[in-house]
Amino acid sequence: MKSLLVSITLIFSIHSLSFAEPERSQEEMFMELKVSAEQGNSDSQTHLGSFYLFGLGTEQNPIKALEWYERAAAQGNPYAQLNLALMYDNGQGIQQDYEKARQWYEKAAEQGDATAQFNLGFMYAKGQGGLQDYAKSRDWYEKAGDLGHTQALFNLALVYANGEGVQQDYRKARELYEKAAILGEVRAQLNLALLYHSGQGIPQDYAKAREWYEKAAAQGVAIAQFNLGSMYVKGQGVQQDTATAKEMFGSACKNGLQEGCNAYRILND
């Protein structure tokens, strides 16, 4: 069975504005936002910051973006606080500053923003902007996970699977993988299948392994396709089926997995 090397990842997203009147030009929307922003509307200030950041209806200007985000953030706007944190975290048009990123993430996270909670959890896990703190990382991942943030659930599962700051607990990892997998997180679907396939810390269950491999395979995950093919070759949780195995190995090969190409050739001889 081919295994998967997994790691914690950081997700960036900038809050953007959608308009009900798409026929209006970006230049017109920019001018309307500017008027409203100068009157003190924090939502308009936030959106104006995004227009400057991405050059929508005006010349791209990260410094202006930062200024408008700061005005809105000072009024407590969580989206502005998040976007400020992301700019500092990513060094987007400004000097990267993990400490300032952490400070703004915390303000947005305390207002219930799941992306800020997730990124804050990541920073504490990696020790960015301060000391590494697995307990705080886990706490913020849990908060984001409670709001349905799939990457947070996945990373929290990794914490328990790898024993990072907690006692290794595969059953807890399985529970969290399953929550994320049900929400469509493909890495969680694959890791859940791997746990059931290997019986690592939980009862081995080929039927459940096949079920989750199929979901990940349908999303083009080569390792899931390869392992599913292997199950059909061996008759693990399914009736032996060389034709289906060959199809799965072929798909894994097309998705760049050399082992899939090798297995396909063997069955094709």
XYZ file of N, CA and C in Angstrom, residues 28-177:
450
model
N -16.278 52.984 -12.002
C -17.442 53.579 -11.344
C -17.599 53.038 -9.924
N -17.420 51.737 -9.771
C -17.538 51.139 -8.441
C -16.455 51.680 -7.513
N -15.246 51.846 -8.065
C -14.146 52.382 -7.266
C -14.486 53.774 -6.740
N -15.007 54.639 -7.610
C -15.328 56.001 -7.197
C -16.434 56.026 -6.146
N -17.438 55.169 -6.308
C -18.533 55.096 -5.329
C -18.009 54.608 -3.972
N -17.137 53.601 -4.014
C -16.551 53.102 -2.775
C -15.721 54.178 -2.092
N -14.977 54.935 -2.881
C -14.103 55.970 -2.322
C -14.924 57.020 -1.579
N -16.043 57.435 -2.179
C -16.907 58.419 -1.518
C -17.429 57.876 -0.198
N -17.930 56.647 -0.232
C -18.479 56.025 0.979
C -17.388 55.803 2.028
N -16.200 55.366 1.572
C -15.093 55.110 2.488
C -14.648 56.390 3.186
N -14.591 57.480 2.435
C -14.173 58.754 3.025
C -15.195 59.284 4.019
N -16.434 58.789 3.924
C -17.471 59.156 4.894
C -17.427 58.281 6.135
N -16.510 57.303 6.138
C -16.278 56.505 7.340
C -16.882 55.125 7.358
N -17.482 54.670 6.237
C -18.083 53.329 6.210
C -16.975 52.272 6.177
N -16.921 51.434 7.205
C -15.801 50.486 7.316
C -15.841 49.396 6.248
N -17.049 48.973 5.836
C -17.138 47.980 4.768
C -16.602 48.547 3.458
N -16.975 49.781 3.154
C -16.485 50.433 1.940
C -14.979 50.633 2.013
N -14.475 50.975 3.190
C -13.033 51.132 3.367
C -12.308 49.812 3.097
N -12.893 48.725 3.567
C -12.294 47.411 3.350
C -12.284 47.058 1.873
N -13.426 47.248 1.218
C -13.516 46.930 -0.209
C -12.606 47.843 -1.037
N -12.513 49.099 -0.640
C -11.634 50.031 -1.336
C -10.185 49.564 -1.213
N -9.835 49.075 -0.042
C -8.498 48.520 0.146
C -8.228 47.385 -0.830
N -9.223 46.530 -1.035
C -9.059 45.416 -1.965
C -8.942 45.910 -3.408
N -9.671 46.975 -3.746
C -9.566 47.539 -5.097
C -8.150 48.057 -5.343
N -7.585 48.718 -4.331
C -6.202 49.196 -4.462
C -5.214 48.016 -4.501
N -5.479 47.008 -3.703
C -4.547 45.872 -3.620
C -4.450 45.134 -4.946
N -5.592 44.976 -5.623
C -5.611 44.199 -6.857
C -5.676 45.061 -8.119
N -5.687 46.386 -7.940
C -5.720 47.255 -9.109
C -7.032 47.195 -9.855
N -8.138 47.229 -9.135
C -9.466 47.175 -9.740
C -10.029 48.585 -9.862
N -10.177 49.076 -11.079
C -10.722 50.410 -11.301
C -9.754 51.526 -10.975
N -8.529 51.173 -10.643
C -7.491 52.142 -10.306
C -6.141 51.459 -10.430
N -5.073 52.237 -10.285
C -3.746 51.623 -10.327
C -3.512 50.820 -9.050
N -2.831 49.692 -9.194
C -2.524 48.848 -8.034
C -1.619 49.628 -7.086
N -1.996 49.629 -5.810
C -1.242 50.399 -4.828
C -1.365 49.753 -3.449
N -0.455 48.835 -3.099
C -0.529 48.138 -1.815
C -0.474 49.072 -0.609
N 0.249 50.187 -0.742
C 0.337 51.114 0.391
C -1.019 51.757 0.668
N -1.718 52.161 -0.406
C -3.074 52.694 -0.239
C -4.008 51.620 0.323
N -3.830 50.391 -0.164
C -4.641 49.283 0.345
C -4.445 49.142 1.844
N -3.193 49.175 2.264
C -2.865 49.059 3.688
C -3.514 50.178 4.486
N -3.468 51.397 3.962
C -4.046 52.546 4.670
C -5.548 52.380 4.887
N -6.262 51.932 3.834
C -7.715 51.797 3.963
C -8.091 50.604 4.838
N -7.322 49.519 4.735
C -7.561 48.380 5.630
C -7.369 48.815 7.088
N -6.334 49.621 7.328
C -6.059 50.066 8.701
C -7.196 50.927 9.245
N -7.758 51.788 8.391
C -8.881 52.624 8.834
C -10.082 51.760 9.226
N -10.377 50.779 8.380
C -11.518 49.902 8.667
C -11.228 49.007 9.868
N -10.000 48.516 9.963
C -9.624 47.636 11.078
C -9.712 48.369 12.402
N -9.367 49.652 12.392
C -9.443 50.455 13.617
C -10.876 50.603 14.096
N -11.833 50.437 13.167
C -13.256 50.476 13.541
C -13.768 49.089 13.927
N -12.875 48.097 13.916
C -13.260 46.752 14.329
C -13.769 45.867 13.213
N -13.571 46.261 11.950
C -14.042 45.438 10.832
C -13.186 44.174 10.726
N -13.763 42.987 10.920
C -12.961 41.757 10.935
C -12.343 41.410 9.583
N -13.023 41.770 8.477
C -12.465 41.483 7.158
C -11.230 42.336 6.901
N -11.269 43.584 7.335
C -10.098 44.447 7.202
C -8.958 43.932 8.069
N -9.276 43.499 9.264
C -8.262 42.938 10.154
C -7.621 41.695 9.535
N -8.453 40.839 8.943
C -7.935 39.643 8.284
C -7.037 40.018 7.113
N -7.474 40.964 6.284
C -6.695 41.330 5.114
C -5.375 42.001 5.485
N -5.379 42.785 6.560
C -4.133 43.343 7.060
C -3.178 42.227 7.467
N -3.712 41.264 8.201
C -2.894 40.135 8.640
C -2.311 39.385 7.454
N -3.135 39.181 6.432
C -2.672 38.455 5.246
C -1.582 39.221 4.509
N -1.722 40.540 4.431
C -0.688 41.329 3.775
C 0.640 41.213 4.513
N 0.601 41.315 5.828
C 1.829 41.200 6.607
C 2.379 39.772 6.575
N 1.501 38.809 6.616
C 1.903 37.408 6.615
C 2.581 37.034 5.296
N 1.987 37.494 4.202
C 2.461 37.126 2.867
C 3.489 38.103 2.311
N 3.721 39.216 3.018
C 4.610 40.238 2.490
C 4.088 40.775 1.172
N 2.772 40.972 1.099
C 2.116 41.347 -0.148
C 2.174 42.858 -0.347
N 3.205 43.319 -1.084
C 3.375 44.740 -1.345
C 4.000 45.504 -0.194
N 4.254 44.838 0.910
C 4.886 45.447 2.079
C 5.892 44.455 2.647
N 6.674 44.902 3.607
C 7.648 44.014 4.230
C 6.933 42.969 5.089
N 7.333 41.724 4.930
C 6.715 40.644 5.717
C 6.991 40.871 7.196
N 5.960 40.695 8.006
C 6.082 40.923 9.446
C 5.136 39.961 10.165
N 5.678 38.839 10.618
C 4.844 37.816 11.255
C 4.203 38.306 12.550
N 4.907 39.154 13.280
C 4.352 39.631 14.547
C 3.104 40.473 14.310
N 3.174 41.394 13.330
C 1.991 42.206 13.021
C 0.879 41.338 12.437
N 1.264 40.349 11.631
C 0.263 39.428 11.079
C -0.465 38.718 12.208
N 0.300 38.225 13.179
C -0.320 37.508 14.299
C -1.268 38.405 15.077
N -0.850 39.643 15.305
C -1.687 40.569 16.069
C -3.028 40.821 15.370
N -2.991 41.005 14.057
C -4.235 41.269 13.336
C -5.073 40.001 13.172
N -4.411 38.860 12.984
C -5.163 37.598 12.956
C -5.944 37.417 14.251
N -5.290 37.732 15.372
C -5.949 37.538 16.666
C -7.204 38.396 16.788
N -7.121 39.642 16.309
C -8.291 40.516 16.397
C -9.452 39.973 15.563
N -9.141 39.499 14.343
C -10.196 38.932 13.490
C -10.686 37.596 14.038
N -9.757 36.808 14.552
C -10.105 35.486 15.086
C -11.025 35.605 16.293
N -10.767 36.592 17.123
C -11.598 36.791 18.309
C -13.016 37.217 17.947
N -13.185 37.714 16.717
C -14.529 38.064 16.240
C -15.173 36.915 15.468
N -14.516 35.758 15.465
C -15.126 34.575 14.877
C -14.807 34.321 13.424
N -13.765 34.958 12.886
C -13.390 34.696 11.494
C -12.600 33.395 11.414
N -13.151 32.406 10.687
C -12.553 31.073 10.649
C -11.206 31.060 9.935
N -11.062 31.858 8.881
C -9.777 31.898 8.170
C -8.686 32.448 9.073
N -8.993 33.495 9.819
C -8.025 34.057 10.757
C -7.685 33.040 11.841
N -8.678 32.341 12.337
C -8.434 31.316 13.359
C -7.523 30.212 12.829
N -7.790 29.796 11.596
C -6.973 28.750 10.997
C -5.530 29.214 10.800
N -5.354 30.402 10.209
C -3.999 30.895 9.954
C -3.246 31.174 11.246
N -3.973 31.600 12.277
C -3.362 31.806 13.582
C -2.904 30.462 14.155
N -3.733 29.450 14.009
C -3.335 28.114 14.445
C -2.084 27.645 13.740
N -1.985 27.935 12.452
C -0.807 27.565 11.674
C 0.443 28.294 12.188
N 0.292 29.593 12.468
C 1.439 30.370 12.933
C 1.964 29.842 14.263
N 1.066 29.501 15.168
C 1.503 28.959 16.451
C 2.143 27.575 16.274
N 1.640 26.796 15.334
C 2.218 25.472 15.081
C 3.645 25.588 14.559
N 3.888 26.598 13.704
C 5.203 26.767 13.084
C 6.104 27.728 13.850
N 5.563 28.400 14.874
C 6.369 29.340 15.638
C 6.638 30.633 14.897
N 5.732 31.042 14.007
C 5.904 32.283 13.251
C 5.346 33.452 14.058
N 6.140 34.495 14.217
C 5.687 35.669 14.950
C 5.730 35.491 16.456
N 6.458 34.526 16.926
C 6.550 34.277 18.362
C 6.994 32.856 18.640
N 6.831 32.427 19.858
C 7.257 31.080 20.228
C 6.260 30.040 19.712
N 6.780 28.882 19.358
C 5.922 27.771 18.953
C 5.060 27.350 20.148
N 3.780 27.195 19.911
C 2.864 26.869 21.004
C 1.801 25.916 20.466
N 2.001 24.622 20.670
C 1.074 23.622 20.138
C -0.304 23.722 20.779
N -0.357 24.104 22.050
C -1.649 24.193 22.740
C -2.498 25.305 22.124
N -1.881 26.468 21.876
C -2.620 27.568 21.252
C -2.992 27.234 19.816
N -2.070 26.562 19.125
C -2.365 26.149 17.750
C -3.586 25.250 17.724
N -3.596 24.271 18.591
C -4.711 23.321 18.654
C -6.016 24.038 19.009
N -5.933 24.989 19.924
C -7.124 25.727 20.347
C -7.740 26.497 19.172
N -6.905 27.155 18.372
C -7.430 27.931 17.244
C -7.911 27.023 16.124
N -7.224 25.907 15.897
C -7.719 24.949 14.907
C -9.103 24.435 15.314
N -9.269 24.167 16.602
C -10.557 23.659 17.088
C -11.665 24.690 16.862
N -11.364 25.959 17.139
C -12.362 27.015 16.944
C -12.755 27.121 15.468
N -11.747 27.094 14.581
C -12.035 27.162 13.143
C -12.768 25.909 12.681
N -12.374 24.767 13.217
C -13.033 23.506 12.863
C -14.491 23.493 13.271
N -14.785 24.088 14.416
C -16.175 24.169 14.881
C -17.032 25.003 13.933
N -16.382 25.877 13.166
C -17.094 26.710 12.188
C -17.114 26.064 10.805
N -16.629 24.805 10.737
C -16.674 24.071 9.480
C -15.496 24.312 8.557
N -14.411 24.852 9.078
C -13.221 25.104 8.261
C -12.507 23.770 8.025
N -12.573 23.274 6.789
C -12.099 21.911 6.513
C -10.593 21.760 6.695
N -9.813 22.780 6.304
C -8.364 22.675 6.469
C -7.981 22.634 7.946
N -8.736 23.356 8.777
C -8.473 23.331 10.207
C -8.743 21.938 10.771
N -9.837 21.334 10.348
C -10.145 19.972 10.797
C -9.061 19.004 10.344
N -8.604 19.167 9.106
C -7.555 18.295 8.578
C -6.255 18.463 9.361
N -5.834 19.715 9.590
C -4.598 19.952 10.329
C -4.698 19.474 11.773
N -5.886 19.610 12.361
C -6.092 19.126 13.724
C -5.988 17.605 13.757
N -6.500 16.945 12.725
C -6.354 15.490 12.626
C -4.883 15.110 12.558
N -4.091 15.884 11.804
C -2.652 15.618 11.715
C -1.969 15.770 13.068
N -2.426 16.748 13.845
C -1.867 16.961 15.180
C -1.995 15.688 16.009
N -3.181 15.067 15.968
C -3.395 13.841 16.754
C -2.731 12.625 16.110
N -2.705 12.575 14.790
C -2.069 11.447 14.116
C -0.563 11.439 14.340
N 0.032 12.641 14.398
C 1.484 12.741 14.547
C 1.930 12.974 15.989
N 0.960 13.187 16.894
C 1.305 13.420 18.294
C 2.056 14.721 18.504
N 1.619 15.797 17.860
C 2.289 17.090 17.971
C 1.712 17.879 19.148
N 2.385 17.818 20.272
C 1.927 18.534 21.463
C 0.818 17.832 22.209
N 0.424 16.662 21.724
C -0.594 15.840 22.393
C -0.148 14.383 22.305
N -0.800 13.546 23.077
C -0.538 12.120 22.959
C -1.108 11.626 21.626
N -0.325 10.839 20.911
C -0.781 10.333 19.618
C -2.093 9.565 19.808
N -3.067 9.882 18.964
C -4.400 9.313 19.130
C -5.025 9.129 17.741
N -4.890 7.919 17.198
C -5.399 7.657 15.855
C -6.920 7.670 15.802
N -7.562 7.302 16.882
C -9.030 7.325 16.897
C -9.546 8.762 16.797
N -8.905 9.669 17.525
C -9.288 11.077 17.446
C -8.976 11.625 16.051
N -7.828 11.210 15.503
C -7.463 11.635 14.145
C -8.510 11.141 13.150
N -8.946 9.892 13.297
C -9.966 9.339 12.394
C -11.248 10.142 12.464
N -11.646 10.504 13.677
C -12.880 11.276 13.870
C -12.798 12.624 13.153
N -11.650 13.279 13.261
C -11.474 14.596 12.643
C -11.315 14.484 11.128
N -10.565 13.465 10.675
C -10.468 13.232 9.231
C -11.862 13.045 8.632
